[in-house]
Short mmCIF file of C-alpha atoms and ligand atoms in Angstrom, two decimals:
data_model
loop_
_atom_site.label_atom_id
_atom_site.label_comp_id
_atom_site.label_asym_id
_atom_site.label_seq_id
_atom_site.Cartn_x
_atom_site.Cartn_y
_atom_site.Cartn_z
CA UNK P 1 27.65 -58.85 -13.26
CA UNK P 2 30.90 -58.27 -11.36
CA UNK P 3 32.61 -61.38 -10.02
CA UNK P 4 34.98 -62.10 -7.14
CA UNK P 5 36.31 -65.31 -5.64
CA UNK P 6 38.15 -66.74 -2.68
CA UNK P 7 39.26 -70.18 -1.49
CA UNK P 8 39.01 -71.00 2.22
CA UNK P 9 41.35 -73.37 3.98
CA UNK P 10 41.00 -74.51 7.61
CA UNK P 11 44.79 -74.83 7.87
CA UNK P 12 45.36 -71.19 6.99
CA UNK P 13 44.70 -69.63 10.39
CA UNK P 14 45.46 -66.01 11.35
CA UNK P 15 44.62 -66.46 15.05
CA UNK P 16 41.70 -67.42 17.25
CA UNK P 17 38.86 -64.89 17.36
CA UNK P 18 39.52 -62.76 20.44
CA UNK P 19 36.26 -62.15 22.29
CA UNK P 20 37.69 -58.77 23.28
CA UNK P 21 37.29 -57.69 19.65
CA UNK P 22 33.66 -57.01 20.50
CA UNK P 23 34.31 -54.31 23.04
CA UNK P 24 32.43 -51.06 23.44
CA UNK P 25 32.95 -47.80 25.27
CA UNK P 26 31.02 -45.93 27.96
CA UNK P 27 32.34 -42.43 28.53
CA UNK P 28 30.96 -39.83 30.90
CA UNK P 29 30.02 -37.77 27.90
CA UNK P 30 26.72 -36.37 26.66
CA UNK P 31 23.98 -38.89 27.39
CA UNK P 32 26.02 -42.08 27.34
CA UNK P 33 25.85 -42.59 31.12
CA UNK P 34 23.05 -40.28 32.28
CA UNK P 35 19.77 -41.15 30.48
CA UNK P 36 21.79 -43.74 28.54
CA UNK P 37 22.74 -46.67 30.74
CA UNK P 38 21.52 -44.92 33.93
CA UNK P 39 18.17 -43.21 34.43
CA UNK P 40 16.70 -43.86 37.89
CA UNK P 41 13.28 -42.32 37.17
CA UNK P 42 12.72 -44.33 34.00
CA UNK P 43 9.80 -46.81 34.06
CA UNK P 44 12.19 -49.60 33.04
CA UNK P 45 14.95 -48.71 35.52
CA UNK P 46 16.01 -51.46 37.90
CA UNK P 47 16.67 -51.10 41.64
CA UNK P 48 20.09 -49.55 40.89
CA UNK P 49 18.74 -47.01 38.40
CA UNK P 50 19.96 -48.85 35.29
CA UNK P 51 17.73 -48.98 32.25
CA UNK P 52 16.84 -52.63 31.71
CA UNK P 53 15.91 -51.96 28.07
CA UNK P 54 19.46 -50.71 27.45
CA UNK P 55 20.95 -53.64 29.34
CA UNK P 56 18.95 -56.04 27.18
CA UNK P 57 20.13 -54.32 24.00
CA UNK P 58 23.76 -54.31 25.17
CA UNK P 59 23.49 -58.06 25.68
CA UNK P 60 21.83 -58.52 22.30
CA UNK P 61 24.62 -56.47 20.71
CA UNK P 62 27.05 -59.06 22.05
CA UNK P 63 29.37 -56.61 23.75
CA UNK P 64 32.07 -58.45 25.69
CA UNK P 65 34.13 -55.66 27.22
CA UNK P 66 33.55 -51.96 27.93
CA UNK P 67 36.15 -49.22 28.23
CA UNK P 68 35.34 -46.74 31.02
CA UNK P 69 35.16 -43.82 32.07
CA UNK P 70 36.67 -41.99 29.03
CA UNK P 71 37.81 -40.77 26.53
CA UNK P 72 38.73 -37.13 26.72
CA UNK P 73 36.68 -36.97 29.91
CA UNK P 74 39.17 -39.12 31.81
CA UNK P 75 41.99 -36.62 31.34
CA UNK P 76 40.40 -34.28 33.89
CA UNK P 77 38.62 -36.88 36.03
CA UNK P 78 39.06 -37.43 39.76
CA UNK P 79 37.89 -41.00 40.32
CA UNK P 80 37.37 -40.42 44.06
CA UNK P 81 34.58 -37.91 43.27
CA UNK P 82 32.53 -40.89 42.11
CA UNK P 83 32.68 -43.05 45.23
CA UNK P 84 30.96 -42.93 48.62
CA UNK P 85 27.49 -41.59 49.48
CA UNK P 86 25.96 -40.14 46.33
CA UNK P 87 24.58 -37.10 48.16
CA UNK P 88 28.11 -36.08 49.16
CA UNK P 89 29.63 -36.37 45.70
CA UNK P 90 30.79 -33.09 44.15
CA UNK P 91 29.46 -31.64 40.93
CA UNK P 92 32.40 -30.79 38.69
CA UNK P 93 33.10 -29.11 35.39
CA UNK P 94 34.03 -31.51 32.61
CA UNK P 95 36.26 -29.40 30.39
CA UNK P 96 36.48 -31.97 27.63
CA UNK P 97 32.79 -31.77 26.76
CA UNK P 98 31.97 -28.52 28.55
CA UNK P 99 29.33 -30.07 30.76
CA UNK P 100 28.56 -30.73 34.42
CA UNK P 101 29.50 -34.09 35.87
CA UNK P 102 27.25 -34.96 38.81
CA UNK P 103 29.28 -38.04 39.77
CA UNK P 104 26.12 -39.99 40.53
CA UNK P 105 27.75 -42.84 38.67
CA UNK P 106 31.30 -43.84 39.54
CA UNK P 107 33.28 -47.05 39.48
CA UNK P 108 31.12 -48.86 42.06
CA UNK P 109 27.94 -48.18 40.09
CA UNK P 110 29.58 -48.94 36.77
CA UNK P 111 30.96 -52.24 38.06
CA UNK P 112 27.40 -53.22 39.02
CA UNK P 113 26.20 -52.33 35.54
CA UNK P 114 29.04 -54.31 33.96
CA UNK P 115 28.14 -57.36 36.00
CA UNK P 116 24.52 -57.12 34.88
CA UNK P 117 25.61 -56.63 31.26
CA UNK P 118 28.10 -59.50 31.63
CA UNK P 119 31.02 -57.48 30.26
CA UNK P 120 34.66 -57.14 31.24
CA UNK P 121 35.73 -53.63 32.26
CA UNK P 122 38.70 -51.94 30.62
CA UNK P 123 39.57 -49.10 32.99
CA UNK P 124 41.29 -45.89 31.87
CA UNK P 125 43.31 -43.84 34.36
CA UNK P 126 43.82 -40.10 34.14
CA UNK P 127 47.33 -39.29 32.92
CA UNK P 128 46.28 -35.85 31.66
CA UNK P 129 46.01 -33.83 34.86
CA UNK P 130 47.23 -36.64 37.12
CA UNK P 131 50.05 -39.11 37.41
CA UNK P 132 51.54 -42.24 38.94
CA UNK P 133 50.18 -41.77 42.46
CA UNK P 134 46.55 -41.33 41.41
CA UNK P 135 46.81 -44.33 39.09
CA UNK P 136 48.08 -46.38 42.01
CA UNK P 137 45.28 -45.05 44.20
CA UNK P 138 42.48 -45.98 41.84
CA UNK P 139 44.10 -49.37 41.32
CA UNK P 140 44.24 -49.89 45.09
CA UNK P 141 40.54 -48.99 45.36
CA UNK P 142 39.51 -51.24 42.49
CA UNK P 143 41.75 -54.28 42.74
CA UNK P 144 43.44 -54.48 46.14
CA UNK P 145 41.69 -57.20 48.18
CA UNK P 146 41.56 -55.65 51.66
CA UNK P 147 43.48 -54.23 54.59
CA UNK P 148 44.62 -50.93 53.10
CA UNK P 149 43.04 -47.50 53.28
CA UNK P 150 41.53 -47.50 49.79
CA UNK P 151 40.58 -51.17 49.62
CA UNK P 152 38.80 -50.76 52.96
CA UNK P 153 37.09 -47.65 51.60
CA UNK P 154 35.75 -49.73 48.71
CA UNK P 155 34.57 -52.38 51.17
CA UNK P 156 32.91 -49.72 53.31
CA UNK P 157 31.20 -48.49 50.15
CA UNK P 158 29.64 -51.91 49.68
CA UNK P 159 32.03 -53.81 47.43
CA UNK P 160 33.60 -56.42 49.64
CA UNK P 161 35.47 -58.19 46.86
CA UNK P 162 37.98 -56.44 44.58
CA UNK P 163 36.77 -55.91 41.04
CA UNK P 164 39.74 -57.73 39.53
CA UNK P 165 40.00 -55.50 36.47
CA UNK P 166 42.83 -56.83 34.30
CA UNK P 167 42.96 -54.41 31.38
CA UNK P 168 44.09 -50.81 32.13
CA UNK P 169 44.54 -47.87 29.75
CA UNK P 170 47.37 -45.51 30.63
CA UNK P 171 45.50 -42.30 29.82
CA UNK P 172 43.67 -41.26 26.67
CA UNK P 173 44.79 -39.66 23.38
CA UNK P 174 47.64 -37.74 24.96
CA UNK P 175 49.07 -37.13 21.48
CA UNK P 176 46.15 -34.77 20.73
CA UNK P 177 46.41 -31.02 21.41
CA UNK P 178 42.69 -31.11 22.37
CA UNK P 179 43.49 -33.40 25.30
CA UNK P 180 43.65 -31.87 28.77
CA UNK P 181 47.26 -32.46 29.72
CA UNK P 182 48.44 -33.10 26.14
CA UNK P 183 52.05 -34.31 26.10
CA UNK P 184 55.02 -34.68 23.82
CA UNK P 185 55.88 -38.28 22.87
CA UNK P 186 58.89 -38.12 25.16
CA UNK P 187 56.88 -36.84 28.14
CA UNK P 188 54.17 -39.40 27.61
CA UNK P 189 56.61 -42.27 27.08
CA UNK P 190 58.31 -41.52 30.39
CA UNK P 191 55.01 -41.13 32.25
CA UNK P 192 53.44 -44.25 30.72
CA UNK P 193 56.52 -46.30 31.58
CA UNK P 194 56.66 -45.00 35.15
CA UNK P 195 52.94 -45.60 35.67
CA UNK P 196 53.14 -49.07 34.16
CA UNK P 197 56.08 -49.99 36.38
CA UNK P 198 54.29 -48.79 39.48
CA UNK P 199 51.04 -50.59 38.62
CA UNK P 200 52.99 -53.76 37.91
CA UNK P 201 54.66 -53.59 41.31
CA UNK P 202 51.15 -53.62 42.76
CA UNK P 203 49.85 -56.36 40.47
CA UNK P 204 52.35 -57.93 38.08
CA UNK P 205 49.93 -59.59 35.67
CA UNK P 206 47.87 -56.53 34.73
CA UNK P 207 47.45 -55.97 30.99
CA UNK P 208 48.47 -52.40 30.22
CA UNK P 209 47.53 -50.32 27.20
CA UNK P 210 49.65 -47.29 26.32
CA UNK P 211 48.06 -44.53 24.24
CA UNK P 212 48.97 -44.68 20.60
CA UNK P 213 47.83 -42.29 17.88
CA UNK P 214 44.41 -40.66 17.87
CA UNK P 215 44.16 -41.17 14.12
CA UNK P 216 46.38 -42.05 11.19
CA UNK P 217 46.50 -38.38 10.13
CA UNK P 218 48.12 -37.16 13.33
CA UNK P 219 51.45 -35.46 12.52
CA UNK P 220 53.16 -37.76 15.02
CA UNK P 221 51.56 -40.96 13.66
CA UNK P 222 54.20 -43.68 13.96
CA UNK P 223 56.87 -41.56 15.61
CA UNK P 224 54.64 -41.21 18.71
CA UNK P 225 54.44 -45.00 19.07
CA UNK P 226 58.13 -45.40 18.36
CA UNK P 227 59.22 -42.92 21.07
CA UNK P 228 56.66 -44.21 23.52
CA UNK P 229 57.79 -47.81 23.07
CA UNK P 230 61.47 -46.91 23.35
CA UNK P 231 60.57 -46.04 26.94
CA UNK P 232 57.79 -48.46 27.75
CA UNK P 233 58.25 -51.59 25.60
CA UNK P 234 59.03 -53.94 28.46
CA UNK P 235 56.24 -52.79 30.74
CA UNK P 236 53.20 -52.42 28.48
CA UNK P 237 51.27 -55.05 26.55
CA UNK P 238 49.27 -52.98 24.09
CA UNK P 239 49.40 -49.77 22.12
CA UNK P 240 46.00 -48.23 21.46
CA UNK P 241 44.68 -47.07 18.07
CA UNK P 242 41.75 -44.71 17.54
CA UNK P 243 40.02 -44.09 14.22
CA UNK P 244 36.73 -42.51 13.19
CA UNK P 245 35.44 -42.44 9.64
CA UNK P 246 32.86 -40.29 7.89
CA UNK P 247 31.67 -39.49 4.39
CA UNK P 248 33.23 -36.22 3.25
CA UNK P 249 31.52 -34.05 0.62
CA UNK P 250 29.40 -36.86 -0.80
CA UNK P 251 32.45 -39.04 -1.54
CA UNK P 252 30.68 -42.32 -0.83
CA UNK P 253 33.28 -44.38 -2.71
CA UNK P 254 36.11 -43.37 -0.36
CA UNK P 255 33.87 -43.69 2.69
CA UNK P 256 32.90 -47.26 1.79
CA UNK P 257 36.64 -48.04 1.58
CA UNK P 258 37.39 -46.74 5.10
CA UNK P 259 38.70 -50.15 6.12
CA UNK P 260 41.63 -49.58 3.76
CA UNK P 261 42.77 -46.91 6.20
CA UNK P 262 42.16 -49.19 9.17
CA UNK P 263 44.29 -51.92 7.54
CA UNK P 264 47.02 -49.37 6.88
CA UNK P 265 46.78 -48.09 10.47
CA UNK P 266 47.18 -51.57 11.94
CA UNK P 267 49.95 -52.64 9.56
CA UNK P 268 51.90 -49.43 10.20
CA UNK P 269 51.71 -49.65 13.98
CA UNK P 270 52.51 -53.36 14.03
CA UNK P 271 55.59 -52.61 11.90
CA UNK P 272 56.55 -49.69 14.15
CA UNK P 273 56.18 -51.74 17.33
CA UNK P 274 58.11 -54.66 15.85
CA UNK P 275 60.89 -52.32 14.72
CA UNK P 276 61.28 -51.01 18.27
CA UNK P 277 61.21 -54.60 19.54
CA UNK P 278 63.98 -55.47 17.10
CA UNK P 279 66.07 -52.47 18.19
CA UNK P 280 65.63 -53.52 21.81
CA UNK P 281 66.40 -57.16 20.95
CA UNK P 282 63.15 -58.13 22.62
CA UNK P 283 61.26 -61.34 21.92
CA UNK P 284 58.08 -59.81 23.27
CA UNK P 285 55.34 -58.67 20.84
CA UNK P 286 53.21 -55.62 21.53
CA UNK P 287 49.58 -56.08 20.54
CA UNK P 288 47.11 -53.42 19.44
CA UNK P 289 44.02 -52.34 21.29
CA UNK P 290 41.78 -50.58 18.75
CA UNK P 291 39.88 -49.08 21.63
CA UNK P 292 38.02 -46.34 19.78
CA UNK P 293 36.64 -46.95 16.31
CA UNK P 294 33.43 -46.12 14.54
CA UNK P 295 31.72 -43.90 12.01
CA UNK P 296 31.57 -40.38 13.46
CA UNK P 297 30.52 -37.26 11.57
CA UNK P 298 33.34 -35.43 13.31
CA UNK P 299 33.39 -32.51 10.87
CA UNK P 300 29.77 -31.68 11.85
CA UNK P 301 30.82 -31.68 15.50
CA UNK P 302 33.85 -29.53 14.76
CA UNK P 303 31.75 -26.95 12.92
CA UNK P 304 29.18 -26.67 15.75
CA UNK P 305 30.51 -25.25 19.02
CA UNK P 306 30.01 -27.10 22.30
CA UNK P 307 27.01 -25.94 24.37
CA UNK P 308 27.48 -22.43 25.87
CA UNK P 309 25.72 -23.31 29.10
CA UNK P 310 27.17 -25.81 31.53
CA UNK P 311 24.56 -28.58 31.42
CA UNK P 312 24.25 -32.06 32.85
CA UNK P 313 24.20 -34.71 30.12
CA UNK P 314 23.67 -32.44 27.09
CA UNK P 315 22.96 -33.99 23.71
CA UNK P 316 26.45 -34.25 22.21
CA UNK P 317 27.35 -36.05 18.96
CA UNK P 318 24.16 -38.09 18.77
CA UNK P 319 24.84 -39.10 15.17
CA UNK P 320 21.99 -40.81 13.36
CA UNK P 321 23.36 -43.64 11.25
CA UNK P 322 22.21 -44.75 7.82
CA UNK P 323 22.63 -47.91 5.76
CA UNK P 324 25.96 -46.86 4.26
CA UNK P 325 27.31 -46.15 7.76
CA UNK P 326 26.31 -49.64 8.85
CA UNK P 327 27.98 -51.19 5.81
CA UNK P 328 31.18 -49.33 6.75
CA UNK P 329 30.92 -50.50 10.37
CA UNK P 330 30.58 -54.08 9.11
CA UNK P 331 33.64 -53.62 6.89
CA UNK P 332 35.66 -52.20 9.80
CA UNK P 333 34.82 -55.33 11.78
CA UNK P 334 36.14 -57.37 8.84
CA UNK P 335 39.40 -55.44 9.08
CA UNK P 336 39.65 -55.91 12.85
CA UNK P 337 39.03 -59.65 12.60
CA UNK P 338 41.53 -59.99 9.76
CA UNK P 339 44.20 -58.63 12.13
CA UNK P 340 43.27 -60.89 15.04
CA UNK P 341 46.88 -62.00 15.42
CA UNK P 342 47.80 -58.50 16.65
CA UNK P 343 44.56 -56.64 17.33
CA UNK P 344 43.31 -58.60 20.31
CA UNK P 345 41.12 -55.92 21.88
CA UNK P 346 38.84 -53.32 20.30
CA UNK P 347 36.05 -50.99 21.40
CA UNK P 348 33.41 -49.49 19.21
CA UNK P 349 32.89 -45.95 20.47
CA UNK P 350 30.46 -45.52 22.10
CA UNK P 351 27.65 -47.75 23.44
CA UNK P 352 24.62 -45.52 24.01
CA UNK P 353 23.47 -42.18 22.50
CA UNK P 354 26.96 -40.78 21.82
CA UNK P 355 27.91 -42.03 18.30
CA UNK P 356 26.25 -45.24 19.35
CA UNK P 357 24.48 -48.37 18.16
CA UNK P 358 21.87 -47.93 20.93
CA UNK P 359 19.73 -44.79 21.27
CA UNK P 360 17.40 -43.79 24.06
CA UNK P 361 14.96 -41.04 24.88
CA UNK P 362 14.78 -39.87 28.49
CA UNK P 363 11.64 -41.46 29.93
CA UNK P 364 11.05 -43.04 26.53
CA UNK P 365 12.12 -45.96 24.37
CA UNK P 366 15.49 -47.41 23.43
CA UNK P 367 16.17 -48.56 19.86
CA UNK P 368 18.81 -50.03 17.58
CA UNK P 369 20.62 -47.80 15.10
CA UNK P 370 21.59 -49.27 11.72
CA UNK P 371 25.15 -49.87 12.93
CA UNK P 372 23.83 -52.14 15.69
CA UNK P 373 23.15 -54.92 13.20
CA UNK P 374 26.55 -55.74 11.69
CA UNK P 375 28.15 -55.56 15.13
CA UNK P 376 25.58 -57.89 16.69
CA UNK P 377 25.81 -60.41 13.83
CA UNK P 378 29.59 -60.44 13.85
CA UNK P 379 29.80 -60.81 17.63
CA UNK P 380 27.28 -63.67 17.52
CA UNK P 381 28.73 -65.55 14.55
CA UNK P 382 32.53 -65.07 14.62
CA UNK P 383 33.81 -68.10 16.52
CA UNK P 384 36.88 -70.31 16.49
CA UNK P 385 39.72 -69.29 14.19
CA UNK P 386 40.03 -66.39 11.79
CA UNK P 387 41.14 -67.67 8.37
CA UNK P 388 43.66 -65.98 6.10
CA UNK P 389 42.04 -65.08 2.77
CA UNK P 390 43.42 -64.12 -0.62
CA UNK P 391 40.45 -62.53 -2.34
CA UNK P 392 40.36 -61.99 -6.07
CA UNK P 393 38.15 -58.97 -6.47
CA UNK P 394 37.57 -56.21 -9.01
CA UNK P 395 38.85 -52.85 -7.81
CA UNK P 396 37.45 -49.35 -8.05
CA UNK P 397 39.10 -46.04 -7.81
CA UNK P 398 38.67 -43.85 -4.73
CA UNK P 399 39.58 -40.24 -4.13
CA UNK P 400 41.23 -40.96 -0.79
CA UNK P 401 42.76 -44.41 -1.00
CA UNK P 402 43.50 -44.99 -4.70
CA UNK P 403 42.31 -48.39 -5.91
CA UNK P 404 40.22 -50.31 -3.40
CA UNK P 405 38.79 -53.82 -3.72
CA UNK P 406 35.06 -53.92 -4.41
CA UNK P 407 34.70 -57.04 -2.27
CA UNK P 408 36.35 -57.41 1.09
CA UNK P 409 35.75 -60.36 3.36
CA UNK P 410 36.95 -62.35 6.32
CA UNK P 411 36.02 -65.87 7.42
CA UNK P 412 36.03 -67.81 10.65
CA UNK P 413 36.10 -71.57 11.21
CA UNK P 414 35.08 -73.12 14.48
CA UNK P 415 36.85 -76.46 14.81
CA UNK P 416 34.48 -77.41 17.65
CA UNK P 417 31.34 -77.27 15.49
CA UNK P 418 32.79 -77.29 12.00
CA UNK P 419 30.90 -74.07 11.21
CA UNK P 420 32.40 -71.68 8.69
CA UNK P 421 31.23 -68.08 8.60
CA UNK P 422 31.95 -65.61 5.80
CA UNK P 423 31.55 -61.86 6.40
CA UNK P 424 31.63 -59.85 3.20
CA UNK P 425 31.14 -56.28 2.03
CA UNK P 426 30.22 -55.19 -1.50
CA UNK P 427 31.35 -51.60 -2.01
CA UNK P 428 30.05 -51.25 -5.54
CA UNK P 429 27.47 -48.47 -5.70
CA UNK P 430 25.60 -49.82 -8.71
CA UNK P 431 25.96 -53.55 -9.06
CA UNK P 432 25.57 -56.83 -7.24
CA UNK P 433 28.67 -59.00 -7.19
CA UNK P 434 28.80 -62.77 -7.58
CA UNK P 435 31.21 -63.93 -4.89
CA UNK P 436 32.36 -67.54 -5.34
CA UNK P 437 33.65 -69.12 -2.15
CA UNK P 438 35.60 -72.33 -2.66
CA UNK P 439 35.04 -74.60 0.34
CA UNK P 440 36.57 -77.80 -1.02
CA UNK P 441 39.25 -77.82 1.67
CA UNK P 442 36.47 -78.43 4.23
CA UNK P 443 35.09 -81.54 2.48
CA UNK P 444 31.78 -81.59 0.71
CA UNK P 445 29.26 -81.56 3.51
CA UNK P 446 28.87 -77.86 4.31
CA UNK P 447 25.50 -76.31 3.76
CA UNK P 448 24.13 -72.84 4.39
CA UNK P 449 22.63 -72.55 7.88
CA UNK P 450 21.84 -68.84 7.79
CA UNK P 451 22.62 -65.92 5.49
CA UNK P 452 21.95 -62.26 6.21
CA UNK P 453 22.52 -59.01 4.47
CA UNK P 454 22.25 -55.36 5.35
CA UNK P 455 21.36 -53.29 2.33
CA UNK P 456 18.57 -50.98 1.14
CA UNK P 457 17.41 -49.23 -1.99
CA UNK P 458 17.83 -46.07 0.05
CA UNK P 459 21.35 -46.11 1.49
CA UNK P 460 20.47 -42.98 3.48
CA UNK P 461 17.66 -44.76 5.37
CA UNK P 462 17.95 -44.58 9.17
CA UNK P 463 16.20 -45.97 12.24
CA UNK P 464 14.42 -43.47 14.43
CA UNK P 465 12.37 -43.44 17.62
CA UNK P 466 9.20 -43.53 15.50
CA UNK P 467 10.47 -46.06 12.98
CA UNK P 468 13.04 -48.07 14.96
CA UNK P 469 13.16 -51.09 12.64
CA UNK P 470 13.20 -49.32 9.28
CA UNK P 471 16.65 -50.89 8.67
CA UNK P 472 17.34 -54.43 9.86
CA UNK P 473 19.21 -57.46 8.61
CA UNK P 474 17.39 -59.27 5.77
CA UNK P 475 17.81 -62.84 4.54
CA UNK P 476 20.44 -62.98 1.79
CA UNK P 477 18.94 -64.60 -1.30
CA UNK P 478 20.55 -65.81 -4.51
CA UNK P 479 22.88 -68.37 -2.93
CA UNK P 480 24.04 -71.25 -5.12
CA UNK P 481 25.60 -74.24 -3.45
CA UNK P 482 27.40 -76.81 -5.52
CA UNK P 483 30.06 -79.45 -5.85
CA UNK P 484 29.15 -81.73 -2.92
CA UNK P 485 27.98 -85.34 -3.21
CA UNK P 486 25.32 -85.23 -0.52
CA UNK P 487 23.63 -81.92 -1.15
CA UNK P 488 26.35 -80.07 0.68
CA UNK P 489 28.66 -77.66 -1.03
CA UNK P 490 32.19 -77.89 -2.34
CA UNK P 491 31.64 -74.25 -3.07
CA UNK P 492 29.04 -71.56 -2.58
CA UNK P 493 28.28 -68.57 -4.75
CA UNK P 494 26.81 -65.55 -3.04
CA UNK P 495 25.09 -62.71 -4.80
CA UNK P 496 26.05 -59.69 -2.74
CA UNK P 497 23.77 -56.69 -3.34
CA UNK P 498 25.30 -53.30 -4.12
CA UNK P 499 26.45 -51.39 -0.99
CA UNK P 500 25.86 -54.27 1.38
CA UNK P 501 27.38 -56.11 4.29
CA UNK P 502 26.55 -59.79 4.63
CA UNK P 503 27.18 -62.71 6.96
CA UNK P 504 26.76 -66.34 5.89
CA UNK P 505 27.10 -69.31 8.25
CA UNK P 506 27.76 -72.72 6.76
CA UNK P 507 27.39 -75.86 8.83
CA UNK P 508 27.87 -79.60 8.42
CA UNK P 509 24.96 -81.35 6.69
O1 LIG Q 1 34.46 -40.99 21.58
C1 LIG Q 1 34.48 -39.59 21.56
C2 LIG Q 1 35.86 -39.02 21.81
O2 LIG Q 1 36.68 -39.31 20.72
C3 LIG Q 1 36.63 -39.55 22.99
O3 LIG Q 1 36.31 -38.91 24.18
C4 LIG Q 1 38.05 -39.26 22.61
O4 LIG Q 1 38.96 -40.16 23.19
C5 LIG Q 1 38.04 -39.30 21.10
O5 LIG Q 1 38.66 -38.21 20.53
#
């Protein structure tokens, strides 16, 4: 049996868990909005046309914040098309996903949905085909209290109070040649800085996210952020990161180690931002907003052309996730939590139907994909402080990332309740691993309150409309608790099944 170990210490704190780590993303893309969150004719639709089954699942998922309205979509979007009487709203081409946007849902509808889902909105402005003025306009509509043309328009449209959105993205993936309005780092840096300055004159305490790299393999990775921040350091708060992972050519070993790339991504951009800060002699720190991350079988999408016909809400990138995908999603959450000192916002992309934890059928049911489970457990259990861990783990060799640890883990400690939670992934494809967790620094009265694992003999198993609960979390067995005087544990040994993601909550006896 393989063995790994770690010692936890309540004094070794990375940072508090940021609730914004559990963000998601709703883009006007495919069936995320239409027949995803919104389907007026559906038997379970509420008075505003929102699917209550999807709302219930979004709440169960534990989503805290949702980025809206795109994505690539936003780079050609006119926000004003989506406000006012629905019958008067124009149908437009969406060039990003080659589909028709009916504009039945716009910011007023989405804000209603967000209130029902109890999530914060992260709003992205179009800096692809538009600029400073339009960003100011949409900000005036959304956040200005009253007494101006656009704030009064919002009030006339039924929203008397401003929405008070704090977190704003300055465009989307403008480093990518696929983006409508793609820019050079210099062009984007100047535009982001000018837009940020203007938005701040309207509302000084906004939190502004400048677009960073669309992936760590972009040719401008690092230099994009450096140039951007040379221009915008003082006026933005975050740089965004986007990363999607998939299994290439049956290389499961590399795929399971995807979080190695996420760690590298975060460490590189933190170092880049801090280097610019040093050059500028600034005391300010730029944080990271990992506002698109997930498993996405992008190569399948790239090899299949977008629909020829211009359709409303076509089925686009409706990836069906298996057990291995869910284990990777769990391990990416471990990476995000580990970096909680600098990654203080993150969005899994996307929420419904489009590379999503929640699937729906028009007029039919909604169900949880495999990747729903690690997200929901992490969002529910990660509370208090993230602890710094030094894990001693065997390593294995991967095609893409060299040697990767078999076991990766993160832990949280909630000083309010005393609860300690360990999230752990076993990447070994054959064997269980005995993972010894030394808890002596917490005293001897911790005992296991709950322990869950996501694993399966068939790592390709998926959840479908007809078998929606084929893959769920199972109780983790084989836990040995020892070392305490009163039945509690000075340490706990977990037997982590092969290719698994697990969450264990320990509480005071
Ligand atoms: O989430 C799907 C797409 O991935 C987004 O529209 C874009 O920002 C990214 O490339």
